[in-house]
mmCIF file of C-alpha atoms in Angstrom:
data_model
loop_
_atom_site.group_PDB
_atom_site.id
_atom_site.type_symbol
_atom_site.label_atom_id
_atom_site.label_comp_id
_atom_site.label_asym_id
_atom_site.label_seq_id
_atom_site.Cartn_x
_atom_site.Cartn_y
_atom_site.Cartn_z
ATOM 1 C CA MET B 1 6.206 5.667 -21.832
ATOM 2 C CA LYS B 2 8.009 9.028 -21.581
ATOM 3 C CA HIS B 3 11.711 8.854 -21.773
ATOM 4 C CA ASN B 4 12.104 11.405 -18.791
ATOM 5 C CA GLU B 5 10.114 9.035 -16.641
ATOM 6 C CA LEU B 6 12.313 6.030 -17.500
ATOM 7 C CA ASN B 7 15.394 8.196 -16.773
ATOM 8 C CA SER B 8 14.087 9.421 -13.468
ATOM 9 C CA VAL B 9 13.898 5.684 -12.217
ATOM 10 C CA ILE B 10 17.327 4.852 -13.796
ATOM 11 C CA ASN B 11 19.018 7.761 -12.129
ATOM 12 C CA ALA B 12 17.451 7.141 -8.810
ATOM 13 C CA LEU B 13 19.092 3.496 -8.822
ATOM 14 C CA LYS B 14 22.235 3.304 -6.702
ATOM 15 C CA PRO B 15 25.441 1.603 -7.940
ATOM 16 C CA ALA B 16 24.647 -1.361 -5.561
ATOM 17 C CA MET B 17 21.442 -1.854 -7.044
ATOM 18 C CA VAL B 18 22.769 -1.825 -10.585
ATOM 19 C CA GLY B 19 24.980 -4.738 -9.300
ATOM 20 C CA GLU B 20 22.309 -6.705 -7.939
ATOM 21 C CA LEU B 21 20.010 -6.167 -11.123
ATOM 22 C CA ALA B 22 23.195 -7.344 -13.148
ATOM 23 C CA ASP B 23 22.755 -10.522 -11.035
ATOM 24 C CA ALA B 24 19.276 -10.936 -11.953
ATOM 25 C CA ALA B 25 19.849 -10.520 -15.432
ATOM 26 C CA TYR B 26 22.493 -13.132 -15.513
ATOM 27 C CA GLU B 27 20.466 -15.445 -13.629
ATOM 28 C CA ARG B 28 17.904 -15.115 -16.479
ATOM 29 C CA ARG B 29 20.276 -15.206 -19.429
ATOM 30 C CA PRO B 30 23.744 -16.139 -18.405
ATOM 31 C CA ASP B 31 25.154 -15.121 -22.000
ATOM 32 C CA ALA B 32 28.964 -15.138 -22.830
ATOM 33 C CA PRO B 33 29.687 -11.497 -22.263
ATOM 34 C CA LEU B 34 28.068 -11.435 -18.965
ATOM 35 C CA VAL B 35 29.855 -14.683 -17.885
ATOM 36 C CA ARG B 36 33.316 -13.160 -18.848
ATOM 37 C CA ALA B 37 32.453 -10.003 -17.070
ATOM 38 C CA ARG B 38 31.857 -12.007 -14.015
ATOM 39 C CA ALA B 39 34.672 -13.892 -14.182
ATOM 40 C CA GLY B 40 36.745 -13.084 -10.973
ATOM 41 C CA THR B 41 33.836 -11.389 -8.903
ATOM 42 C CA SER B 42 32.325 -12.491 -5.879
ATOM 43 C CA THR B 43 28.561 -13.905 -5.950
ATOM 44 C CA VAL B 44 26.516 -11.922 -3.823
ATOM 45 C CA ASN B 45 22.971 -13.034 -2.423
ATOM 46 C CA PRO B 46 20.173 -10.653 -3.316
ATOM 47 C CA HIS B 47 18.394 -11.490 -0.067
ATOM 48 C CA LEU B 48 21.240 -10.319 2.137
ATOM 49 C CA VAL B 49 21.215 -6.874 3.439
ATOM 50 C CA ARG B 50 22.464 -4.473 1.268
ATOM 51 C CA GLU B 51 21.947 -1.006 2.484
ATOM 52 C CA ARG B 52 25.798 -0.790 3.513
ATOM 53 C CA ARG B 53 26.943 -2.976 0.720
ATOM 54 C CA PRO B 54 29.824 -0.999 -1.216
ATOM 55 C CA ALA B 55 29.334 -0.566 -5.032
ATOM 56 C CA ARG B 56 30.700 -3.388 -6.730
ATOM 57 C CA ARG B 57 32.977 -3.284 -9.865
ATOM 58 C CA LEU B 58 32.714 -5.247 -12.919
ATOM 59 C CA ALA B 59 35.715 -6.695 -14.300
ATOM 60 C CA PHE B 60 35.134 -5.312 -17.904
ATOM 61 C CA ALA B 61 33.482 -2.460 -19.493
ATOM 62 C CA THR B 62 31.287 -4.869 -21.362
ATOM 63 C CA GLY B 63 29.837 -6.283 -18.153
ATOM 64 C CA ALA B 64 29.096 -2.540 -16.849
ATOM 65 C CA THR B 65 27.277 -1.768 -20.045
ATOM 66 C CA ALA B 66 25.303 -4.926 -19.876
ATOM 67 C CA ALA B 67 24.314 -4.243 -16.277
ATOM 68 C CA VAL B 68 23.073 -0.598 -17.321
ATOM 69 C CA ALA B 69 21.356 -2.262 -20.369
ATOM 70 C CA ALA B 70 19.621 -4.857 -18.204
ATOM 71 C CA THR B 71 18.630 -2.026 -15.644
ATOM 72 C CA ALA B 72 17.081 -0.046 -18.374
ATOM 73 C CA VAL B 73 15.229 -2.902 -19.868
ATOM 74 C CA LEU B 74 13.885 -4.096 -16.611
ATOM 75 C CA ALA B 75 12.836 -0.568 -15.525
ATOM 76 C CA VAL B 76 10.882 -0.397 -18.898
ATOM 77 C CA GLY B 77 8.815 -3.373 -18.206
ATOM 78 C CA ALA B 78 8.083 -2.282 -14.615
ATOM 79 C CA LEU B 79 7.138 0.902 -15.562
ATOM 80 C CA SER B 80 4.905 0.229 -18.753
ATOM 81 C CA GLY B 81 2.915 -2.342 -17.033
ATOM 82 C CA GLY B 82 3.787 -4.740 -20.037
ATOM 83 C CA HIS B 83 3.671 -7.751 -17.627
ATOM 84 C CA GLN B 84 0.867 -8.883 -15.585
ATOM 85 C CA GLY B 85 2.618 -10.227 -12.436
ATOM 86 C CA THR B 86 2.991 -14.069 -13.427
ATOM 87 C CA ARG B 87 3.508 -16.429 -10.492
ATOM 88 C CA ASP B 88 6.129 -18.436 -12.175
ATOM 89 C CA GLY B 89 8.970 -16.511 -11.404
ATOM 90 C CA GLY B 90 9.725 -15.460 -14.886
ATOM 91 C CA THR B 91 10.258 -11.911 -16.336
ATOM 92 C CA ALA B 92 7.288 -10.349 -14.617
ATOM 93 C CA ARG B 93 8.709 -11.317 -11.151
ATOM 94 C CA THR B 94 11.932 -9.771 -11.908
ATOM 95 C CA ASP B 95 10.223 -6.579 -13.055
ATOM 96 C CA THR B 96 8.292 -6.531 -9.672
ATOM 97 C CA ARG B 97 11.562 -6.781 -7.846
ATOM 98 C CA THR B 98 12.953 -4.068 -10.007
ATOM 99 C CA PHE B 99 10.142 -1.706 -9.366
ATOM 100 C CA LEU B 100 9.824 -2.255 -5.655
ATOM 101 C CA LEU B 101 13.616 -1.799 -5.234
ATOM 102 C CA ALA B 102 13.681 1.320 -7.343
ATOM 103 C CA SER B 103 10.712 2.708 -5.308
ATOM 104 C CA ALA B 104 12.898 1.980 -2.313
ATOM 105 C CA GLU B 105 15.797 4.070 -3.671
ATOM 106 C CA THR B 106 13.408 6.894 -4.449
ATOM 107 C CA VAL B 107 11.946 7.260 -1.323
ATOM 108 C CA ALA B 108 15.234 6.607 0.766
ATOM 109 C CA LYS B 109 16.399 9.930 -0.819
ATOM 110 C CA GLN B 110 13.718 12.135 0.561
ATOM 111 C CA PRO B 111 14.244 14.066 3.562
ATOM 112 C CA VAL B 112 13.155 13.593 6.979
ATOM 113 C CA THR B 113 10.573 15.912 8.117
ATOM 114 C CA HIS B 114 8.902 16.902 11.342
ATOM 115 C CA GLY B 115 5.915 18.538 12.653
ATOM 116 C CA THR B 116 3.653 19.153 15.544
ATOM 117 C CA CYS B 117 0.639 17.487 13.807
ATOM 118 C CA TRP B 118 0.240 14.828 11.081
ATOM 119 C CA TYR B 119 -2.394 15.494 8.674
ATOM 120 C CA THR B 120 -4.223 13.295 6.265
ATOM 121 C CA ARG B 121 -6.960 13.449 4.082
ATOM 122 C CA THR B 122 -8.472 10.238 2.658
ATOM 123 C CA ARG B 123 -11.292 9.293 0.653
ATOM 124 C CA MET B 124 -13.431 6.052 1.374
ATOM 125 C CA TRP B 125 -15.348 4.246 -1.007
ATOM 126 C CA GLN B 126 -17.981 1.766 0.847
ATOM 127 C CA GLU B 127 -20.301 -0.961 -0.456
ATOM 128 C CA VAL B 128 -23.413 -0.319 1.609
ATOM 129 C CA PRO B 129 -26.905 -2.138 1.544
ATOM 130 C CA ILE B 130 -30.011 -0.135 0.964
ATOM 131 C CA PRO B 131 -32.461 -0.595 3.982
ATOM 132 C CA THR B 132 -35.826 -2.389 2.933
ATOM 133 C CA ARG B 133 -39.029 -2.780 4.477
ATOM 134 C CA THR B 134 -38.823 -6.527 4.067
ATOM 135 C CA ARG B 135 -37.263 -9.180 6.534
ATOM 136 C CA GLU B 136 -33.958 -10.445 6.509
ATOM 137 C CA PRO B 137 -33.772 -13.720 4.343
ATOM 138 C CA ALA B 138 -33.631 -16.991 6.285
ATOM 139 C CA HIS B 139 -30.739 -18.218 4.092
ATOM 140 C CA VAL B 140 -27.425 -16.594 5.111
ATOM 141 C CA PRO B 141 -25.191 -16.194 2.079
ATOM 142 C CA THR B 142 -21.888 -18.110 2.157
ATOM 143 C CA SER B 143 -20.249 -17.326 -1.197
ATOM 144 C CA LEU B 144 -18.802 -14.193 -2.149
ATOM 145 C CA SER B 145 -21.294 -13.898 -5.198
ATOM 146 C CA GLU B 146 -24.074 -14.237 -3.021
ATOM 147 C CA ARG B 147 -22.951 -11.837 -0.301
ATOM 148 C CA ARG B 148 -22.465 -9.201 -3.219
ATOM 149 C CA ALA B 149 -25.981 -9.973 -4.630
ATOM 150 C CA GLN B 150 -27.619 -9.209 -1.184
ATOM 151 C CA ASN B 151 -25.393 -6.514 0.138
ATOM 152 C CA TYR B 152 -23.740 -4.722 -2.772
ATOM 153 C CA GLN B 153 -26.863 -2.428 -3.565
ATOM 154 C CA ALA B 154 -24.869 0.987 -3.532
ATOM 155 C CA LEU B 155 -21.512 2.682 -3.457
ATOM 156 C CA THR B 156 -20.926 5.647 -1.342
ATOM 157 C CA ALA B 157 -17.780 7.896 -1.359
ATOM 158 C CA SER B 158 -16.689 10.409 1.223
ATOM 159 C CA SER B 159 -13.489 12.305 2.281
ATOM 160 C CA SER B 160 -12.109 13.134 5.757
ATOM 161 C CA GLU B 161 -9.366 15.393 7.112
ATOM 162 C CA ASP B 162 -7.520 14.222 10.247
ATOM 163 C CA TRP B 163 -5.092 16.000 12.299
ATOM 164 C CA ARG B 164 -3.102 13.921 14.980
ATOM 165 C CA CYS B 165 -0.977 16.126 17.283
ATOM 166 C CA THR B 166 1.425 15.641 19.947
ATOM 167 C CA PRO B 167 0.901 18.342 22.711
ATOM 168 C CA PRO B 168 3.980 19.870 24.495
ATOM 169 C CA GLY B 169 5.753 17.331 26.601
ATOM 170 C CA GLY B 170 4.970 14.448 24.314
ATOM 171 C CA THR B 171 2.311 12.620 26.146
ATOM 172 C CA GLY B 172 -1.023 11.881 24.965
ATOM 173 C CA ILE B 173 -2.468 13.121 21.720
ATOM 174 C CA ARG B 174 -5.023 15.697 20.341
ATOM 175 C CA LEU B 175 -7.123 14.678 17.423
ATOM 176 C CA ARG B 176 -9.436 16.573 15.183
ATOM 177 C CA THR B 177 -11.639 15.268 12.382
ATOM 178 C CA HIS B 178 -13.369 17.338 9.618
ATOM 179 C CA ALA B 179 -16.007 14.978 8.007
ATOM 180 C CA PRO B 180 -17.921 13.610 5.787
ATOM 181 C CA LEU B 181 -16.758 15.816 2.892
ATOM 182 C CA ASP B 182 -17.740 15.797 -0.992
ATOM 183 C CA ILE B 183 -20.161 12.927 -0.551
ATOM 184 C CA GLN B 184 -21.195 10.814 -3.765
ATOM 185 C CA PHE B 185 -23.085 7.754 -4.200
ATOM 186 C CA THR B 186 -23.846 5.605 -7.149
ATOM 187 C CA PHE B 187 -25.813 2.410 -7.650
ATOM 188 C CA PRO B 188 -24.464 -0.537 -9.962
ATOM 189 C CA THR B 189 -27.962 -0.996 -11.785
ATOM 190 C CA LYS B 190 -30.974 0.801 -12.534
ATOM 191 C CA LYS B 191 -32.810 -1.976 -10.325
ATOM 192 C CA ASN B 192 -30.736 -1.324 -7.242
ATOM 193 C CA GLU B 193 -31.640 2.503 -7.686
ATOM 194 C CA ALA B 194 -35.326 1.506 -8.126
ATOM 195 C CA ALA B 195 -35.148 -0.584 -4.683
ATOM 196 C CA TRP B 196 -33.579 2.488 -3.087
ATOM 197 C CA ARG B 197 -36.239 4.720 -4.318
ATOM 198 C CA ALA B 198 -39.008 2.234 -3.390
ATOM 199 C CA ALA B 199 -37.648 2.166 0.069
ATOM 200 C CA GLY B 200 -38.277 5.706 0.436
ATOM 201 C CA SER B 201 -34.579 7.065 -0.769
ATOM 202 C CA PRO B 202 -33.282 6.683 2.808
ATOM 203 C CA PRO B 203 -29.789 8.111 3.567
ATOM 204 C CA LEU B 204 -26.940 5.710 3.012
ATOM 205 C CA VAL B 205 -24.125 5.205 5.152
ATOM 206 C CA VAL B 206 -20.709 7.018 4.478
ATOM 207 C CA ASN B 207 -17.527 7.109 6.540
ATOM 208 C CA GLY B 208 -18.640 9.465 9.368
ATOM 209 C CA GLY B 209 -22.023 9.769 8.615
ATOM 210 C CA THR B 210 -24.786 9.451 6.199
ATOM 211 C CA THR B 211 -25.392 10.799 2.586
ATOM 212 C CA ALA B 212 -27.571 13.346 4.320
ATOM 213 C CA SER B 213 -24.953 14.558 6.698
ATOM 214 C CA LYS B 214 -23.313 18.061 6.829
ATOM 215 C CA PRO B 215 -19.513 18.206 7.551
ATOM 216 C CA SER B 216 -18.762 18.607 11.026
ATOM 217 C CA THR B 217 -15.504 19.222 12.932
ATOM 218 C CA ILE B 218 -14.709 17.222 16.206
ATOM 219 C CA THR B 219 -11.478 17.969 18.135
ATOM 220 C CA TYR B 220 -10.855 15.825 21.323
ATOM 221 C CA ASP B 221 -7.926 14.607 23.415
ATOM 222 C CA GLY B 222 -7.205 11.078 23.810
ATOM 223 C CA ARG B 223 -4.606 8.263 24.280
ATOM 224 C CA SER B 224 -2.479 7.421 21.195
ATOM 225 C CA HIS B 225 -4.144 4.066 20.800
ATOM 226 C CA LEU B 226 -7.075 5.724 19.078
ATOM 227 C CA VAL B 227 -4.765 6.275 15.930
ATOM 228 C CA ASN B 228 -1.946 3.559 16.216
ATOM 229 C CA PRO B 229 -1.158 1.910 13.110
ATOM 230 C CA ALA B 230 -1.500 -1.970 13.389
ATOM 231 C CA ILE B 231 0.665 -4.595 12.426
ATOM 232 C CA GLY B 232 -1.408 -7.796 12.473
ATOM 233 C CA SER B 233 -2.668 -7.872 15.971
ATOM 234 C CA HIS B 234 -0.082 -5.184 17.320
ATOM 235 C CA GLU B 235 -0.516 -1.548 17.798
ATOM 236 C CA ILE B 236 2.529 0.584 17.187
ATOM 237 C CA GLU B 237 2.450 3.481 19.499
ATOM 238 C CA TRP B 238 2.008 6.857 17.941
ATOM 239 C CA LYS B 239 5.103 8.355 19.646
ATOM 240 C CA THR B 240 7.340 5.361 18.587
ATOM 241 C CA ILE B 241 6.424 5.536 14.710
ATOM 242 C CA ALA B 242 9.512 7.453 13.984
ATOM 243 C CA LYS B 243 11.714 5.038 15.803
ATOM 244 C CA LEU B 244 10.934 1.804 13.645
ATOM 245 C CA PRO B 245 13.928 0.187 12.113
ATOM 246 C CA ALA B 246 15.384 2.054 8.897
ATOM 247 C CA THR B 247 17.263 -0.872 7.632
ATOM 248 C CA LYS B 248 15.810 -3.910 5.807
ATOM 249 C CA SER B 249 17.353 -6.457 8.204
ATOM 250 C CA GLY B 250 16.238 -4.404 11.264
ATOM 251 C CA LEU B 251 12.822 -3.803 10.017
ATOM 252 C CA GLU B 252 12.334 -7.403 8.691
ATOM 253 C CA ASN B 253 13.548 -8.917 12.068
ATOM 254 C CA TYR B 254 11.110 -6.721 14.062
ATOM 255 C CA LEU B 255 8.175 -7.724 11.652
ATOM 256 C CA ARG B 256 8.899 -11.420 11.933
ATOM 257 C CA LYS B 257 8.880 -11.284 15.603
ATOM 258 C CA LEU B 258 5.371 -9.831 15.341
ATOM 259 C CA TRP B 259 4.348 -12.296 12.747
ATOM 260 C CA GLN B 260 5.679 -15.276 14.829
ATOM 261 C CA GLU B 261 3.737 -13.975 17.867
ATOM 262 C CA ASP B 262 0.657 -13.688 15.586
ATOM 263 C CA ARG B 263 1.072 -17.100 14.251
ATOM 264 C CA LYS B 264 0.708 -18.531 17.893
ATOM 265 C CA GLY B 265 -2.414 -16.573 18.721
ATOM 266 C CA GLY B 266 -1.348 -12.989 18.693
ATOM 267 C CA ALA B 267 -2.167 -10.088 21.027
ATOM 268 C CA ASN B 268 -5.965 -10.861 20.509
ATOM 269 C CA GLY B 269 -5.991 -14.582 19.908
ATOM 270 C CA SER B 270 -6.083 -14.301 16.077
ATOM 271 C CA VAL B 271 -3.633 -16.381 13.987
ATOM 272 C CA GLY B 272 -1.825 -14.302 11.204
ATOM 273 C CA PRO B 273 -1.315 -15.310 7.643
ATOM 274 C CA ALA B 274 1.105 -18.220 7.151
ATOM 275 C CA ASP B 275 2.956 -16.290 4.534
ATOM 276 C CA PHE B 276 5.366 -13.514 5.776
ATOM 277 C CA GLY B 277 5.011 -11.785 2.562
ATOM 278 C CA LEU B 278 1.449 -11.376 2.840
ATOM 279 C CA TYR B 279 1.603 -10.248 6.671
ATOM 280 C CA VAL B 280 4.059 -7.585 5.680
ATOM 281 C CA PHE B 281 1.673 -6.310 2.534
ATOM 282 C CA GLU B 282 -1.457 -6.266 4.877
ATOM 283 C CA SER B 283 0.691 -3.988 7.493
ATOM 284 C CA ALA B 284 2.111 -1.703 4.524
ATOM 285 C CA ARG B 285 -1.038 0.424 4.359
ATOM 286 C CA ASP B 286 -0.851 1.402 7.854
ATOM 287 C CA LEU B 287 2.951 2.072 7.823
ATOM 288 C CA PHE B 288 2.766 3.830 4.533
ATOM 289 C CA MET B 289 0.014 6.329 5.823
ATOM 290 C CA ALA B 290 1.897 6.765 9.118
ATOM 291 C CA PRO B 291 4.424 9.385 9.560
ATOM 292 C CA THR B 292 7.275 6.672 9.074
ATOM 293 C CA THR B 293 10.621 7.898 8.253
ATOM 294 C CA PRO B 294 12.057 7.241 4.619
ATOM 295 C CA GLY B 295 14.216 4.744 5.934
ATOM 296 C CA THR B 296 11.497 2.611 7.292
ATOM 297 C CA ARG B 297 9.508 3.100 4.088
ATOM 298 C CA ALA B 298 12.512 2.152 1.801
ATOM 299 C CA ALA B 299 13.140 -0.864 3.995
ATOM 300 C CA LEU B 300 9.462 -1.774 3.642
ATOM 301 C CA TYR B 301 9.819 -1.795 -0.301
ATOM 302 C CA ARG B 302 12.749 -3.886 0.022
ATOM 303 C CA ILE B 303 11.103 -6.555 2.024
ATOM 304 C CA LEU B 304 8.154 -6.834 -0.250
ATOM 305 C CA ALA B 305 10.403 -7.140 -2.899
ATOM 306 C CA ASP B 306 11.609 -10.551 -1.784
ATOM 307 C CA PHE B 307 8.476 -12.424 -1.722
ATOM 308 C CA PRO B 308 6.843 -14.282 -4.651
ATOM 309 C CA SER B 309 3.227 -13.610 -3.402
ATOM 310 C CA VAL B 310 3.627 -9.936 -4.026
ATOM 311 C CA HIS B 311 3.339 -8.683 -7.815
ATOM 312 C CA VAL B 312 3.553 -5.358 -9.643
ATOM 313 C CA THR B 313 0.715 -6.005 -12.292
ATOM 314 C CA GLY B 314 1.009 -2.998 -14.345
ATOM 315 C CA ARG B 315 0.037 0.603 -14.507
ATOM 316 C CA ILE B 316 -3.542 1.688 -13.694
ATOM 317 C CA LYS B 317 -5.695 4.848 -12.950
ATOM 318 C CA ASP B 318 -7.311 4.882 -9.535
ATOM 319 C CA ARG B 319 -10.957 5.979 -8.938
ATOM 320 C CA GLU B 320 -9.660 9.502 -8.624
ATOM 321 C CA GLY B 321 -8.064 9.156 -12.165
ATOM 322 C CA ARG B 322 -4.508 9.289 -11.044
ATOM 323 C CA SER B 323 -1.868 7.007 -12.614
ATOM 324 C CA GLY B 324 -0.084 4.605 -10.616
ATOM 325 C CA MET B 325 1.471 1.228 -10.354
ATOM 326 C CA ALA B 326 -0.647 -1.545 -8.994
ATOM 327 C CA ILE B 327 0.983 -3.861 -6.369
ATOM 328 C CA THR B 328 -0.982 -6.884 -5.437
ATOM 329 C CA ALA B 329 -0.776 -9.758 -2.762
ATOM 330 C CA GLN B 330 -1.847 -13.142 -3.977
ATOM 331 C CA THR B 331 -2.459 -16.440 -2.531
ATOM 332 C CA PRO B 332 -3.537 -19.693 -4.341
ATOM 333 C CA ASP B 333 -7.086 -18.538 -3.859
ATOM 334 C CA GLY B 334 -6.647 -15.342 -5.522
ATOM 335 C CA VAL B 335 -5.839 -11.665 -5.043
ATOM 336 C CA VAL B 336 -6.441 -10.342 -1.456
ATOM 337 C CA GLY B 337 -5.527 -6.830 -1.802
ATOM 338 C CA GLN B 338 -3.958 -3.923 -3.740
ATOM 339 C CA LEU B 339 -1.678 -1.024 -3.300
ATOM 340 C CA VAL B 340 -1.377 1.767 -5.830
ATOM 341 C CA VAL B 341 1.988 3.470 -5.841
ATOM 342 C CA ASP B 342 3.023 6.826 -7.699
ATOM 343 C CA PRO B 343 6.215 5.622 -9.461
ATOM 344 C CA ALA B 344 7.559 9.254 -9.397
ATOM 345 C CA THR B 345 7.583 9.697 -5.564
ATOM 346 C CA ALA B 346 6.850 5.990 -4.277
ATOM 347 C CA GLN B 347 4.000 7.363 -2.246
ATOM 348 C CA LEU B 348 1.062 5.298 -1.737
ATOM 349 C CA LEU B 349 -2.072 6.587 -3.502
ATOM 350 C CA ASP B 350 -4.466 4.198 -2.770
ATOM 351 C CA TYR B 351 -5.225 0.745 -0.860
ATOM 352 C CA GLU B 352 -8.040 -1.760 -1.850
ATOM 353 C CA GLU B 353 -8.938 -4.856 0.327
ATOM 354 C CA PHE B 354 -10.968 -7.365 -1.377
ATOM 355 C CA GLY B 355 -13.720 -8.193 1.104
ATOM 356 C CA GLY B 356 -11.034 -9.244 3.913
ATOM 357 C CA HIS B 357 -10.583 -12.678 1.913
ATOM 358 C CA ALA B 358 -9.188 -13.833 -1.276
ATOM 359 C CA VAL B 359 -11.185 -13.229 -4.360
ATOM 360 C CA SER B 360 -11.162 -15.880 -6.870
ATOM 361 C CA LYS B 361 -12.239 -15.480 -10.677
ATOM 362 C CA ALA B 362 -14.484 -18.358 -10.046
ATOM 363 C CA ALA B 363 -16.323 -16.577 -7.311
ATOM 364 C CA GLY B 364 -16.880 -13.444 -9.444
ATOM 365 C CA GLY B 365 -14.078 -11.526 -7.585
ATOM 366 C CA GLY B 366 -12.092 -8.980 -9.381
ATOM 367 C CA VAL B 367 -11.640 -5.198 -9.162
ATOM 368 C CA THR B 368 -14.702 -4.387 -6.752
ATOM 369 C CA GLY B 369 -13.284 -4.501 -3.245
ATOM 370 C CA GLY B 370 -14.868 -4.640 0.328
ATOM 371 C CA GLU B 371 -12.572 -1.535 1.293
ATOM 372 C CA TYR B 372 -11.018 1.279 -0.852
ATOM 373 C CA LEU B 373 -8.940 4.190 0.563
ATOM 374 C CA ALA B 374 -7.591 6.827 -1.651
ATOM 375 C CA PHE B 375 -4.854 8.974 0.021
ATOM 376 C CA GLU B 376 -5.312 12.362 -1.219
ATOM 377 C CA ARG B 377 -2.840 14.369 0.944
ATOM 378 C CA GLN B 378 -0.444 13.785 4.064
ATOM 379 C CA GLY B 379 2.250 15.525 5.881
ATOM 380 C CA TRP B 380 3.682 17.420 8.860
ATOM 381 C CA VAL B 381 2.096 20.720 9.992
ATOM 382 C CA ASN B 382 2.965 22.909 12.944
ATOM 383 C CA ARG B 383 -0.502 23.647 14.099
ATOM 384 C CA ILE B 384 -4.010 21.723 14.083
ATOM 385 C CA GLY B 385 -6.171 22.717 11.374
ATOM 386 C CA ALA B 386 -3.318 23.663 9.033
ATOM 387 C CA VAL B 387 -3.053 21.716 5.715
ATOM 388 C CA PRO B 388 0.247 20.979 3.799
ATOM 389 C CA PHE B 389 1.227 22.544 0.616
ATOM 390 C CA SER B 390 1.398 19.000 -1.207
#
């Protein structure tokens, strides 16, 4: 790993965070120098709100040195991907927390920006069936491996550009979509491709059309619910996104209230996950890709850092060849989803959902997901049709 990458993460850590990491290092290995350094200091619960917590002073220089050294060691583990997110709460769990808190510090320093239109360019990969001239089998597949054998016959990919603009007066919303762009499709095996050709090489479904579609631009006016981000069964109105809580305590209280409502049946009668950390993880994609404030995004990272169901599993390359850190949510049945984050900017690069259900190794699950979105570019612009520089 490059030294400048490590230095950028360490420099992003605030003094308050250094103190918290010293606590974590002490709990893992309470060696004599740290015990002496902590003498006479108060113990701080790492789960308490810390946005306004003053920087803690360690009693001796040896303690301060140990804290910085612990920070460096943990940052190395988080960025190198040397640990694979074990579930036993050991070293990898500390590295997960370190990376997520460092990401919070990085994003919290970003400026608050504004504009007339929120622009996003995304790329979607889809597993699609190949139409055949045969009747559907009488047997309905129940296992993941059976569903994949029947349905996962082609993989399509396409990009789309979207503008969501608030007109003068702040009522309603104007939308523009330009899609599908840069269409590609592949087959997992030669047998799949042969079946497609035998069926007459029909167009395959892509996001916004088929593999035979030409790009088109659609502009229309509508109500904000067409583009509202979702948290569980709840839609967050477009005009209120910038007003979401910007502290860990405020956002966590807000999300817990929605989670408890979903656990009782939710807005549409569905029941949310029993694990609050998984609930937050499932909402993170929409919140990260929406124009939330840096404070809200930082608070989201801090909340995710508290839950053992969330793991940083190491550095990977996404389907576009970009390097990022993989963050997964895990249940006893397996991994249910993955976020890929740029460690330098803490921006979301990709989101993958594994078929909407937990994927276990026994069921043949793994890296292939039911939905895969890459976030190629996003940002505020001042007119519909414009594209941000980065």
